[in-house]
Amino acid sequence: MLVYNTLTNKKEEFKPINPPNVSMYVCGPTIYDYFHIGNGRTFVMSDIIRRYLIFKGYNVKFVMNLTDVDDKIIRKANEEGVSTNELTSRYEKAFMTDIKRFKMKPADVYPKATEHMHEIEDIIEKLENKGIAYNVDGNVFYDVGKFNGYGKLSGKKTDDLELGARVEINDEKKNPLDFSVWKKSKEGEPYWESKWGNGRPGWHIECSAMSMKHLGETIDIHAGGNDLIFPHHENEIAQSEAATGRQFANYWMHFGFLNIDKQKMSKSLGNFFTARDILDQFPAEALRLLFVQSHYRSPLNFSKELIESAQKGSDKLNNLVRLLLKEIDKKEGKLVNYDFNRQYKLFAEAMDDDFNTSQAAAVIFDFTREVNKIIVENDNINSKFYEEAIKFLKDTANDVLGIIDFVQLENEAPNLDEGWILDEIEARLQAKAEKNWKLADEIRNSLFEKGIILEDSKSGTTYKKK
Ligand code: AMP
Ligand code: ZN
C-alpha cells in the first residue's frame, strides 16, 4: 500500500512501526463555533483512511484532538460574555452531534488541550533544560536556530523565512522565527499556573503533548489540512523531535482545501457553509460521495451543482441496495456467473494507491451498472448472487467509504408498499380483537422501526411516515 508522505514528497510503501497496530493522529477542530464543510472534508477523509486501514486488517488507534484554549475562543467567549469553558463545551457537543450525522466512526480518544497541562509543561521543561526553549519574563519561546531539521516538512528555508518574518517585530524573541510554547496570561484571560508563571500553552505544543501522551513518542500517521503544514506541523516536529531525540511521525498526510470560487472555505473569509446546514438539506452519504470523488490531496471546489450531482449518484447506489434487499429472499433460481473477487481486487488496487477514493468510487459505480444489468436480463436469479452483491457493497461502500448506509436502508419500509402496510394494520386489529395485546404491540413497534407511525382514532387506524 502506497501513502503520499509530505515529509518526503513522495508516495512510500506503508510500513507501520508495530503491525498490525497503526497509530493515527488528526488535528481536529477549534471548538468555538460549528464546523464548516471544509473542516468536514478533512475529518471525513481522515475517517475513510482509518476505515480502509481497518479493512486491510490493521488495528487502528485514532486520536483527534479538540483545541479548547486559543485566542479565537477567548475572543468569542468575551463577545458573548460567557466563560471559555461554557463556550467550548457547547461547541464540543455540537461537534459530536455533527460528526455523528456525518457518519464518522468516533475517535478512540478526543483529547483536549486543557486536560494536558502537565504533559505540555513536561515537554517545555525538557526543551528548556536542553537550552532549546528560553523564558523571557513568563513568555517561553522555542529557539528555531537550535533545531537542524527546521523546514524539513514544509520545505521552507530558514533564511527565506527570516526575511519574511522581519516585519513582525518582537523584542522578546532572539530570532523572529522563534515561536511561543508558553504564553504569559494577559488580564482577563484564562490561565494555568506553571513554573514560568500564570499562562497558557502555545497551540503547537498542545498537539505534540497529546500525540505523545496517547500514541507514543513516534507515531505512524499524523494528518490535517494543508494549511497546517506550516507553521503548525513544522513546529510540532521541531518541538517533539528536539525534546525526545526521535522521529515524531513517520507519515505526514495533508488534505487539500475545500474551496468556494477557488478560495479556501474559511470562517474568517465568511465563505462557508456549516456542516449542519448542508446536512439538513442533503444526506451525509451524498456529501461523503462528493468528497470521495476527488483525491484527498487535491483542492475541491464546492458548488450546489456538485452536491446535487453527488445526490443523484447516491440515489443510484441506494436504489440498487433497495432492489438487492427486496430480491434477496428469492431462494431458488439460477446461479449467475459474476466475478466478485475481481471487484474487491479493483477496489483495493485503487485504495492501495495512496487512497485513490475517486477510482474506488468508479469501481463501485461500474459494479452498480453491471449488477443492475444482470438483474434486468435474468428473471430468476439465485439468492447467492444478491448476498454476494450486498456483501461487496457493505464491505466497501458502507464500511470503508461510508457512501451507503445499509442500516438505514434495511430499516426502511420495504419500499413502503401500501398494500403491505394495510395488511399489517389489519393483522394488528385482528390481534387486538383477540385480546392478543403482545402481538398487537409487536406489529406496531415493528412498523415504527420501519418508519411508519400508526394513529388510532374512533374511525379506525391510519398511518403516517416518520
Ligand atoms: P480548525 O478548526 O480551523 O483548526 O480546522 C480543523 C481542521 O480542518 C484542520 O485540520 C484544518 O486544516 C482543516 N481545514 C480548515 N479549513 C479547511 C478547508 N477549507 N478545506 C479542508 N480542510 C480544512
Ligand atoms: Zn495539531
Short mmCIF file of C-alpha atoms and ligand atoms in Angstrom, two decimals:
data_model
loop_
_atom_site.label_atom_id
_atom_site.label_comp_id
_atom_site.label_asym_id
_atom_site.label_seq_id
_atom_site.Cartn_x
_atom_site.Cartn_y
_atom_site.Cartn_z
CA MET A 1 0.00 0.00 0.00
CA LEU A 2 1.38 3.38 -1.02
CA VAL A 3 0.91 6.53 1.03
CA TYR A 4 1.99 10.00 -0.04
CA ASN A 5 4.23 11.43 2.67
CA THR A 6 4.52 15.23 2.84
CA LEU A 7 7.81 14.74 4.67
CA THR A 8 9.48 13.14 1.65
CA ASN A 9 7.17 14.49 -1.08
CA LYS A 10 6.62 11.06 -2.50
CA LYS A 11 4.45 8.00 -2.30
CA GLU A 12 6.00 5.45 0.04
CA GLU A 13 5.22 1.86 0.94
CA PHE A 14 3.22 1.95 4.17
CA LYS A 15 5.14 0.23 6.96
CA PRO A 16 3.66 0.68 10.42
CA ILE A 17 6.01 0.63 13.41
CA ASN A 18 4.23 -2.20 15.16
CA PRO A 19 1.91 -4.07 12.78
CA PRO A 20 -0.96 -4.85 12.86
CA ASN A 21 -1.25 -1.76 15.08
CA VAL A 22 -1.39 1.67 13.48
CA SER A 23 -1.34 4.94 15.39
CA MET A 24 -3.01 7.91 13.73
CA TYR A 25 -3.41 11.48 14.98
CA VAL A 26 -5.56 14.06 13.23
CA CYS A 27 -5.58 17.76 14.13
CA GLY A 28 -9.19 18.34 15.00
CA PRO A 29 -11.36 21.41 15.39
CA THR A 30 -11.04 24.53 17.48
CA ILE A 31 -14.31 24.28 19.36
CA TYR A 32 -15.59 27.87 19.29
CA ASP A 33 -18.23 27.54 16.56
CA TYR A 34 -19.97 24.99 14.32
CA PHE A 35 -17.54 23.43 11.88
CA HIS A 36 -17.88 24.05 8.16
CA ILE A 37 -17.82 21.53 5.32
CA GLY A 38 -14.19 22.44 4.58
CA ASN A 39 -13.24 21.12 8.02
CA GLY A 40 -15.75 18.36 7.29
CA ARG A 41 -13.76 17.30 4.24
CA THR A 42 -10.62 16.87 6.35
CA PHE A 43 -12.50 14.96 9.06
CA VAL A 44 -14.33 12.67 6.63
CA MET A 45 -11.25 11.87 4.54
CA SER A 46 -9.29 11.00 7.67
CA ASP A 47 -12.23 8.79 8.70
CA ILE A 48 -12.05 7.00 5.34
CA ILE A 49 -8.30 6.45 5.62
CA ARG A 50 -8.80 4.97 9.05
CA ARG A 51 -11.64 2.73 7.83
CA TYR A 52 -9.56 1.50 4.90
CA LEU A 53 -6.70 0.60 7.24
CA ILE A 54 -9.22 -1.42 9.26
CA PHE A 55 -10.44 -3.06 6.01
CA LYS A 56 -6.79 -4.07 5.40
CA GLY A 57 -6.72 -5.79 8.77
CA TYR A 58 -4.90 -3.13 10.77
CA ASN A 59 -5.81 -2.34 14.30
CA VAL A 60 -6.01 1.46 14.26
CA LYS A 61 -5.85 3.74 17.27
CA PHE A 62 -7.32 7.00 16.04
CA VAL A 63 -6.89 10.20 18.04
CA MET A 64 -8.45 13.54 17.13
CA ASN A 65 -7.74 16.47 19.39
CA LEU A 66 -10.08 19.29 20.30
CA THR A 67 -8.43 22.69 20.63
CA ASP A 68 -10.15 24.26 23.63
CA VAL A 69 -7.80 27.10 24.53
CA ASP A 70 -6.84 29.68 21.93
CA ASP A 71 -7.18 33.37 21.00
CA LYS A 72 -10.31 32.85 18.90
CA ILE A 73 -12.01 31.03 21.77
CA ILE A 74 -11.12 33.76 24.26
CA ARG A 75 -12.32 36.48 21.89
CA LYS A 76 -15.65 34.80 21.20
CA ALA A 77 -16.28 33.97 24.87
CA ASN A 78 -15.66 37.62 25.73
CA GLU A 79 -18.01 38.79 22.98
CA GLU A 80 -20.75 36.53 24.29
CA GLY A 81 -19.99 37.30 27.93
CA VAL A 82 -19.58 33.61 28.82
CA SER A 83 -16.64 31.65 30.19
CA THR A 84 -14.35 29.85 27.73
CA ASN A 85 -15.43 26.58 29.34
CA GLU A 86 -19.07 27.27 28.69
CA LEU A 87 -18.34 28.16 25.07
CA THR A 88 -16.14 25.16 24.34
CA SER A 89 -18.46 22.65 26.00
CA ARG A 90 -21.34 23.98 23.88
CA TYR A 91 -19.38 23.54 20.65
CA GLU A 92 -17.86 20.25 21.73
CA LYS A 93 -21.41 18.87 21.99
CA ALA A 94 -22.28 20.36 18.59
CA PHE A 95 -19.15 18.82 17.10
CA MET A 96 -20.06 15.38 18.42
CA THR A 97 -23.58 15.69 17.02
CA ASP A 98 -22.33 16.82 13.61
CA ILE A 99 -19.69 14.14 13.14
CA LYS A 100 -22.29 11.55 14.05
CA ARG A 101 -24.58 12.97 11.39
CA PHE A 102 -21.62 12.79 9.02
CA LYS A 103 -21.46 9.05 9.82
CA MET A 104 -17.91 9.32 11.11
CA LYS A 105 -16.63 6.50 13.25
CA PRO A 106 -15.98 8.01 16.70
CA ALA A 107 -12.29 8.51 17.53
CA ASP A 108 -10.73 6.31 20.18
CA VAL A 109 -9.74 9.45 22.08
CA TYR A 110 -10.71 13.12 21.73
CA PRO A 111 -8.06 14.73 23.91
CA LYS A 112 -8.41 18.35 24.94
CA ALA A 113 -5.55 20.76 25.43
CA THR A 114 -6.80 21.98 28.82
CA GLU A 115 -6.62 18.42 30.16
CA HIS A 116 -2.95 18.00 29.25
CA MET A 117 -1.26 20.86 31.04
CA HIS A 118 1.19 18.59 32.88
CA GLU A 119 2.29 16.85 29.71
CA ILE A 120 2.68 20.20 27.98
CA GLU A 121 4.76 21.60 30.84
CA ASP A 122 6.94 18.48 30.83
CA ILE A 123 7.88 18.96 27.18
CA ILE A 124 8.60 22.66 27.63
CA GLU A 125 10.74 21.85 30.63
CA LYS A 126 12.70 19.30 28.63
CA LEU A 127 13.27 21.84 25.89
CA GLU A 128 14.34 24.43 28.42
CA ASN A 129 16.79 22.03 30.06
CA LYS A 130 18.31 21.30 26.67
CA GLY A 131 18.68 25.02 26.01
CA ILE A 132 16.21 24.94 23.12
CA ALA A 133 13.43 26.93 24.79
CA TYR A 134 14.03 30.21 26.62
CA ASN A 135 11.94 32.13 29.08
CA VAL A 136 11.57 35.88 28.77
CA ASP A 137 9.59 37.18 31.71
CA GLY A 138 6.94 34.43 31.65
CA ASN A 139 6.82 34.02 27.87
CA VAL A 140 8.63 30.89 26.72
CA PHE A 141 9.87 30.66 23.13
CA TYR A 142 11.26 27.85 21.03
CA ASP A 143 14.67 28.68 19.60
CA VAL A 144 14.29 27.65 15.96
CA GLY A 145 18.00 28.12 15.30
CA LYS A 146 18.76 25.21 17.65
CA PHE A 147 16.92 22.63 15.53
CA ASN A 148 18.72 21.49 12.40
CA GLY A 149 15.73 19.91 10.78
CA TYR A 150 13.60 23.07 10.83
CA GLY A 151 11.78 23.34 7.49
CA LYS A 152 12.02 19.66 6.60
CA LEU A 153 8.27 19.20 6.36
CA SER A 154 7.26 22.37 4.57
CA GLY A 155 10.44 22.63 2.51
CA LYS A 156 10.87 26.18 3.72
CA LYS A 157 14.37 27.53 4.25
CA THR A 158 15.03 29.38 7.49
CA ASP A 159 16.86 32.18 5.62
CA ASP A 160 13.81 32.88 3.44
CA LEU A 161 11.52 32.64 6.42
CA GLU A 162 13.62 35.11 8.37
CA LEU A 163 13.35 37.68 5.61
CA GLY A 164 9.57 37.28 5.64
CA ALA A 165 9.34 37.37 9.42
CA ARG A 166 11.22 40.63 9.98
CA VAL A 167 8.07 42.65 9.58
CA GLU A 168 6.80 41.16 12.79
CA ILE A 169 8.93 42.89 15.42
CA ASN A 170 9.02 41.25 18.79
CA ASP A 171 11.77 42.44 21.11
CA GLU A 172 11.47 39.43 23.34
CA LYS A 173 12.44 36.86 20.73
CA LYS A 174 16.05 36.06 19.94
CA ASN A 175 15.11 35.31 16.37
CA PRO A 176 11.95 36.41 14.53
CA LEU A 177 11.17 32.78 13.63
CA ASP A 178 11.06 31.62 17.25
CA PHE A 179 7.55 30.72 18.35
CA SER A 180 5.66 30.60 21.65
CA VAL A 181 5.41 27.42 23.63
CA TRP A 182 4.06 29.15 26.74
CA LYS A 183 2.26 32.49 26.73
CA LYS A 184 2.09 34.70 29.78
CA SER A 185 -1.55 35.41 30.59
CA LYS A 186 -2.98 38.81 29.90
CA GLU A 187 -5.66 40.49 32.01
CA GLY A 188 -8.98 38.62 31.80
CA GLU A 189 -7.59 35.56 30.04
CA PRO A 190 -7.86 32.02 31.35
CA TYR A 191 -4.57 30.81 32.78
CA TRP A 192 -2.81 27.85 34.33
CA GLU A 193 -0.11 28.06 36.97
CA SER A 194 3.31 26.94 35.88
CA LYS A 195 6.97 27.31 36.80
CA TRP A 196 7.07 30.23 34.33
CA GLY A 197 4.13 31.94 36.00
CA ASN A 198 0.46 32.09 35.05
CA GLY A 199 -0.14 31.47 31.40
CA ARG A 200 -1.35 29.11 28.71
CA PRO A 201 0.31 26.90 26.13
CA GLY A 202 1.01 27.77 22.53
CA TRP A 203 -1.14 25.93 20.01
CA HIS A 204 1.62 23.76 18.50
CA ILE A 205 2.87 22.33 21.78
CA GLU A 206 -0.63 21.10 22.60
CA CYS A 207 -0.65 18.67 19.68
CA SER A 208 2.89 17.47 20.44
CA ALA A 209 1.84 16.68 24.00
CA MET A 210 -1.45 14.99 23.14
CA SER A 211 0.01 12.90 20.33
CA MET A 212 2.84 11.64 22.55
CA LYS A 213 0.55 11.02 25.53
CA HIS A 214 -1.98 8.92 23.64
CA LEU A 215 0.10 7.34 20.89
CA GLY A 216 3.76 7.43 21.96
CA GLU A 217 6.86 9.41 21.02
CA THR A 218 6.88 8.14 17.44
CA ILE A 219 3.60 7.51 15.67
CA ASP A 220 2.66 6.14 12.26
CA ILE A 221 0.42 8.83 10.75
CA HIS A 222 -0.10 12.47 11.62
CA ALA A 223 -2.67 14.27 9.49
CA GLY A 224 -4.51 17.54 8.97
CA GLY A 225 -5.49 20.08 6.35
CA ASN A 226 -2.88 21.60 4.02
CA ASP A 227 -2.95 24.85 5.98
CA LEU A 228 -1.37 23.06 8.92
CA ILE A 229 1.88 22.06 7.16
CA PHE A 230 3.37 25.38 8.08
CA PRO A 231 3.78 26.52 10.76
CA HIS A 232 1.70 24.12 12.87
CA HIS A 233 3.12 20.76 11.86
CA GLU A 234 6.61 22.10 11.19
CA ASN A 235 6.64 23.43 14.75
CA GLU A 236 5.19 20.25 16.20
CA ILE A 237 8.08 18.33 14.62
CA ALA A 238 10.67 20.80 15.88
CA GLN A 239 9.44 20.69 19.48
CA SER A 240 8.75 16.99 19.69
CA GLU A 241 11.93 15.80 18.00
CA ALA A 242 14.12 18.21 19.92
CA ALA A 243 12.53 17.02 23.17
CA THR A 244 12.69 13.26 22.53
CA GLY A 245 15.53 12.91 20.05
CA ARG A 246 13.25 10.67 17.97
CA GLN A 247 11.25 10.99 14.80
CA PHE A 248 7.79 12.33 15.75
CA ALA A 249 5.65 10.84 12.96
CA ASN A 250 6.63 8.57 10.09
CA TYR A 251 3.92 9.60 7.61
CA TRP A 252 2.57 13.13 7.33
CA MET A 253 -0.69 13.30 5.40
CA HIS A 254 -2.37 16.52 4.30
CA PHE A 255 -5.80 17.17 2.88
CA GLY A 256 -6.49 19.59 0.07
CA PHE A 257 -8.78 22.53 0.71
CA LEU A 258 -12.42 22.63 0.05
CA ASN A 259 -12.78 25.87 -1.89
CA ILE A 260 -15.60 28.14 -2.90
CA ASP A 261 -14.96 30.05 -6.13
CA LYS A 262 -11.37 28.84 -5.93
CA GLN A 263 -10.90 30.37 -2.48
CA LYS A 264 -10.32 28.34 0.66
CA MET A 265 -13.53 27.92 2.62
CA SER A 266 -12.85 29.56 5.97
CA LYS A 267 -14.51 31.18 8.91
CA SER A 268 -12.52 34.36 8.55
CA LEU A 269 -13.48 34.89 4.89
CA GLY A 270 -17.11 34.19 5.70
CA ASN A 271 -17.45 31.99 2.57
CA PHE A 272 -18.55 28.86 4.39
CA PHE A 273 -21.47 26.52 4.87
CA THR A 274 -21.70 24.80 8.21
CA ALA A 275 -21.83 21.03 8.10
CA ARG A 276 -25.17 21.06 9.91
CA ASP A 277 -26.75 23.40 7.33
CA ILE A 278 -25.71 21.18 4.44
CA LEU A 279 -26.67 18.01 6.33
CA ASP A 280 -30.15 19.46 6.84
CA GLN A 281 -30.51 19.58 3.07
CA PHE A 282 -28.58 16.54 1.87
CA PRO A 283 -27.90 13.10 3.28
CA ALA A 284 -24.42 12.50 4.70
CA GLU A 285 -23.83 9.82 2.06
CA ALA A 286 -24.21 12.38 -0.76
CA LEU A 287 -21.74 14.77 0.85
CA ARG A 288 -19.30 11.96 1.54
CA LEU A 289 -19.62 10.83 -2.06
CA LEU A 290 -18.80 14.37 -3.19
CA PHE A 291 -15.61 14.26 -1.10
CA VAL A 292 -14.76 10.72 -2.20
CA GLN A 293 -14.99 11.64 -5.86
CA SER A 294 -11.88 13.79 -5.75
CA HIS A 295 -8.45 12.89 -4.48
CA TYR A 296 -7.87 13.82 -0.87
CA ARG A 297 -4.76 15.84 -1.71
CA SER A 298 -6.35 17.89 -4.49
CA PRO A 299 -8.33 21.06 -3.98
CA LEU A 300 -12.06 20.62 -4.40
CA ASN A 301 -14.32 23.42 -5.50
CA PHE A 302 -17.69 23.17 -3.76
CA SER A 303 -20.85 24.13 -5.61
CA LYS A 304 -24.56 23.50 -5.48
CA GLU A 305 -24.40 21.62 -8.80
CA LEU A 306 -21.70 19.33 -7.43
CA ILE A 307 -23.65 18.32 -4.34
CA GLU A 308 -26.80 17.83 -6.42
CA SER A 309 -24.94 15.56 -8.79
CA ALA A 310 -23.46 13.65 -5.81
CA GLN A 311 -27.00 13.26 -4.53
CA LYS A 312 -28.01 11.66 -7.84
CA GLY A 313 -25.06 9.27 -7.60
CA SER A 314 -26.03 8.41 -4.06
CA ASP A 315 -29.65 7.74 -5.18
CA LYS A 316 -28.34 5.27 -7.77
CA LEU A 317 -26.44 3.34 -5.10
CA ASN A 318 -29.41 3.36 -2.72
CA ASN A 319 -31.76 2.16 -5.42
CA LEU A 320 -29.55 -0.78 -6.17
CA VAL A 321 -29.35 -1.66 -2.47
CA ARG A 322 -33.16 -1.45 -2.14
CA LEU A 323 -33.52 -3.75 -5.12
CA LEU A 324 -31.00 -6.24 -3.72
CA LEU A 325 -32.69 -6.25 -0.31
CA LYS A 326 -36.06 -6.82 -1.94
CA GLU A 327 -34.89 -9.67 -4.16
CA ILE A 328 -32.67 -11.50 -1.69
CA ASP A 329 -35.47 -13.73 -0.36
CA LYS A 330 -35.94 -15.46 -3.72
CA LYS A 331 -34.13 -18.61 -2.75
CA GLU A 332 -34.42 -20.82 -5.81
CA GLY A 333 -33.17 -19.69 -9.15
CA LYS A 334 -30.27 -19.99 -11.46
CA LEU A 335 -26.72 -19.24 -10.43
CA VAL A 336 -25.15 -16.27 -12.17
CA ASN A 337 -21.51 -16.20 -13.01
CA TYR A 338 -20.08 -12.98 -11.66
CA ASP A 339 -16.53 -12.36 -10.51
CA PHE A 340 -16.92 -10.63 -7.14
CA ASN A 341 -13.27 -11.22 -6.27
CA ARG A 342 -12.23 -9.12 -9.23
CA GLN A 343 -14.31 -6.23 -7.84
CA TYR A 344 -12.60 -6.49 -4.45
CA LYS A 345 -9.27 -6.52 -6.23
CA LEU A 346 -10.08 -3.40 -8.25
CA PHE A 347 -11.34 -1.60 -5.18
CA ALA A 348 -8.22 -2.48 -3.18
CA GLU A 349 -5.91 -1.55 -6.05
CA ALA A 350 -7.43 1.91 -6.15
CA MET A 351 -7.29 2.42 -2.40
CA ASP A 352 -3.78 0.96 -2.12
CA ASP A 353 -2.58 3.68 -4.44
CA ASP A 354 -2.50 6.48 -1.88
CA PHE A 355 -6.23 6.16 -1.12
CA ASN A 356 -7.47 6.88 -4.61
CA THR A 357 -11.08 7.13 -3.49
CA SER A 358 -12.38 8.56 -6.77
CA GLN A 359 -11.10 5.46 -8.57
CA ALA A 360 -12.59 3.29 -5.82
CA ALA A 361 -15.95 5.04 -6.28
CA ALA A 362 -15.69 4.45 -10.05
CA VAL A 363 -15.26 0.73 -9.32
CA ILE A 364 -18.44 0.81 -7.22
CA PHE A 365 -20.42 2.64 -9.91
CA ASP A 366 -19.23 0.21 -12.61
CA PHE A 367 -20.28 -2.61 -10.31
CA THR A 368 -23.70 -0.97 -9.80
CA ARG A 369 -24.23 -0.75 -13.57
CA GLU A 370 -23.21 -4.38 -14.12
CA VAL A 371 -25.36 -5.75 -11.31
CA ASN A 372 -28.39 -3.75 -12.45
CA LYS A 373 -27.91 -5.12 -15.96
CA ILE A 374 -27.70 -8.72 -14.70
CA ILE A 375 -30.90 -8.27 -12.70
CA VAL A 376 -32.73 -6.80 -15.71
CA GLU A 377 -31.53 -9.50 -18.09
CA ASN A 378 -32.21 -12.51 -15.86
CA ASP A 379 -35.56 -13.05 -14.25
CA ASN A 380 -34.82 -15.86 -11.89
CA ILE A 381 -31.54 -15.36 -10.06
CA ASN A 382 -30.32 -17.42 -7.14
CA SER A 383 -30.18 -15.51 -3.87
CA LYS A 384 -26.45 -16.25 -3.58
CA PHE A 385 -25.84 -13.55 -6.18
CA TYR A 386 -27.78 -10.98 -4.14
CA GLU A 387 -25.99 -12.00 -0.97
CA GLU A 388 -22.59 -11.54 -2.55
CA ALA A 389 -23.53 -8.23 -4.15
CA ILE A 390 -24.76 -6.98 -0.77
CA LYS A 391 -21.60 -8.19 0.94
CA PHE A 392 -19.38 -6.39 -1.55
CA LEU A 393 -21.25 -3.11 -1.14
CA LYS A 394 -21.28 -3.49 2.64
CA ASP A 395 -17.54 -4.13 2.82
CA THR A 396 -16.57 -1.28 0.51
CA ALA A 397 -19.19 1.46 0.03
CA ASN A 398 -20.68 1.08 3.51
CA ASP A 399 -17.75 0.13 5.75
CA VAL A 400 -14.88 1.98 4.06
CA LEU A 401 -16.24 4.93 2.11
CA GLY A 402 -19.46 5.43 4.08
CA ILE A 403 -21.36 6.36 0.91
CA ILE A 404 -24.13 3.83 1.59
CA ASP A 405 -25.86 3.36 4.93
CA PHE A 406 -27.15 -0.21 5.00
CA VAL A 407 -28.64 0.07 8.48
CA GLN A 408 -30.78 2.95 7.34
CA LEU A 409 -31.85 1.21 4.13
CA GLU A 410 -32.58 -2.09 5.87
CA ASN A 411 -34.84 -0.26 8.29
CA GLU A 412 -36.81 1.47 5.59
CA ALA A 413 -40.26 0.08 5.00
CA PRO A 414 -39.96 -2.43 2.14
CA ASN A 415 -40.44 0.31 -0.39
CA LEU A 416 -43.33 1.38 1.78
CA ASP A 417 -45.69 -0.81 -0.16
CA GLU A 418 -49.13 0.45 0.82
CA GLY A 419 -50.87 -2.91 0.49
CA TRP A 420 -48.35 -4.49 2.83
CA ILE A 421 -48.77 -1.75 5.44
CA LEU A 422 -52.56 -2.08 5.32
CA ASP A 423 -52.22 -5.85 5.78
CA GLU A 424 -50.08 -5.25 8.87
CA ILE A 425 -52.66 -2.81 10.26
CA GLU A 426 -55.37 -5.37 9.64
CA ALA A 427 -53.31 -8.06 11.41
CA ARG A 428 -52.88 -5.76 14.40
CA LEU A 429 -56.62 -5.04 14.58
CA GLN A 430 -57.23 -8.76 14.46
CA ALA A 431 -54.74 -9.30 17.30
CA LYS A 432 -56.46 -6.61 19.37
CA ALA A 433 -59.86 -8.17 18.70
CA GLU A 434 -58.42 -11.41 20.05
CA LYS A 435 -57.01 -9.52 23.04
CA ASN A 436 -53.53 -10.55 21.94
CA TRP A 437 -52.02 -7.26 23.14
CA LYS A 438 -48.49 -8.55 22.90
CA LEU A 439 -48.76 -9.32 19.20
CA ALA A 440 -50.57 -6.04 18.56
CA ASP A 441 -47.72 -4.13 20.20
CA GLU A 442 -45.12 -6.09 18.29
CA ILE A 443 -46.75 -5.18 15.00
CA ARG A 444 -46.94 -1.51 15.99
CA ASN A 445 -43.28 -1.49 17.08
CA SER A 446 -42.03 -3.28 14.02
CA LEU A 447 -43.85 -0.77 11.79
CA PHE A 448 -42.38 2.06 13.84
CA GLU A 449 -38.87 0.72 13.26
CA LYS A 450 -39.59 0.78 9.55
CA GLY A 451 -40.58 4.43 9.75
CA ILE A 452 -44.35 4.02 9.95
CA ILE A 453 -46.35 5.56 12.75
CA LEU A 454 -49.85 4.28 13.47
CA GLU A 455 -52.59 6.58 14.67
CA ASP A 456 -55.68 5.08 16.27
CA SER A 457 -58.94 7.00 16.34
CA LYS A 458 -62.65 6.19 16.64
CA SER A 459 -62.95 5.86 12.89
CA GLY A 460 -60.09 3.35 12.64
CA THR A 461 -56.32 3.21 12.30
CA THR A 462 -54.38 5.39 9.89
CA TYR A 463 -50.64 5.63 9.34
CA LYS A 464 -48.04 8.23 8.51
CA LYS A 465 -44.38 8.05 7.59
CA LYS A 466 -41.73 9.30 10.01
P1 AMP B 1 -9.74 24.46 12.56
O1 AMP B 1 -10.97 24.24 13.37
O2 AMP B 1 -9.77 25.71 11.75
O3 AMP B 1 -8.49 24.33 13.39
O4 AMP B 1 -9.66 23.31 11.46
C1 AMP B 1 -9.86 21.93 11.72
C2 AMP B 1 -9.28 21.10 10.57
O5 AMP B 1 -9.92 21.44 9.32
C3 AMP B 1 -7.78 21.31 10.33
O6 AMP B 1 -7.19 20.05 10.08
C4 AMP B 1 -7.73 22.21 9.11
O7 AMP B 1 -6.55 22.04 8.39
C5 AMP B 1 -8.93 21.74 8.32
N1 AMP B 1 -9.49 22.75 7.38
C6 AMP B 1 -9.78 24.05 7.65
N2 AMP B 1 -10.31 24.67 6.55
C7 AMP B 1 -10.35 23.73 5.56
C8 AMP B 1 -10.81 23.72 4.19
N3 AMP B 1 -11.33 24.80 3.60
N4 AMP B 1 -10.71 22.57 3.49
C9 AMP B 1 -10.20 21.45 4.07
N5 AMP B 1 -9.75 21.38 5.35
C10 AMP B 1 -9.84 22.49 6.10
ZN ZN B 2 -2.47 19.96 15.63
#
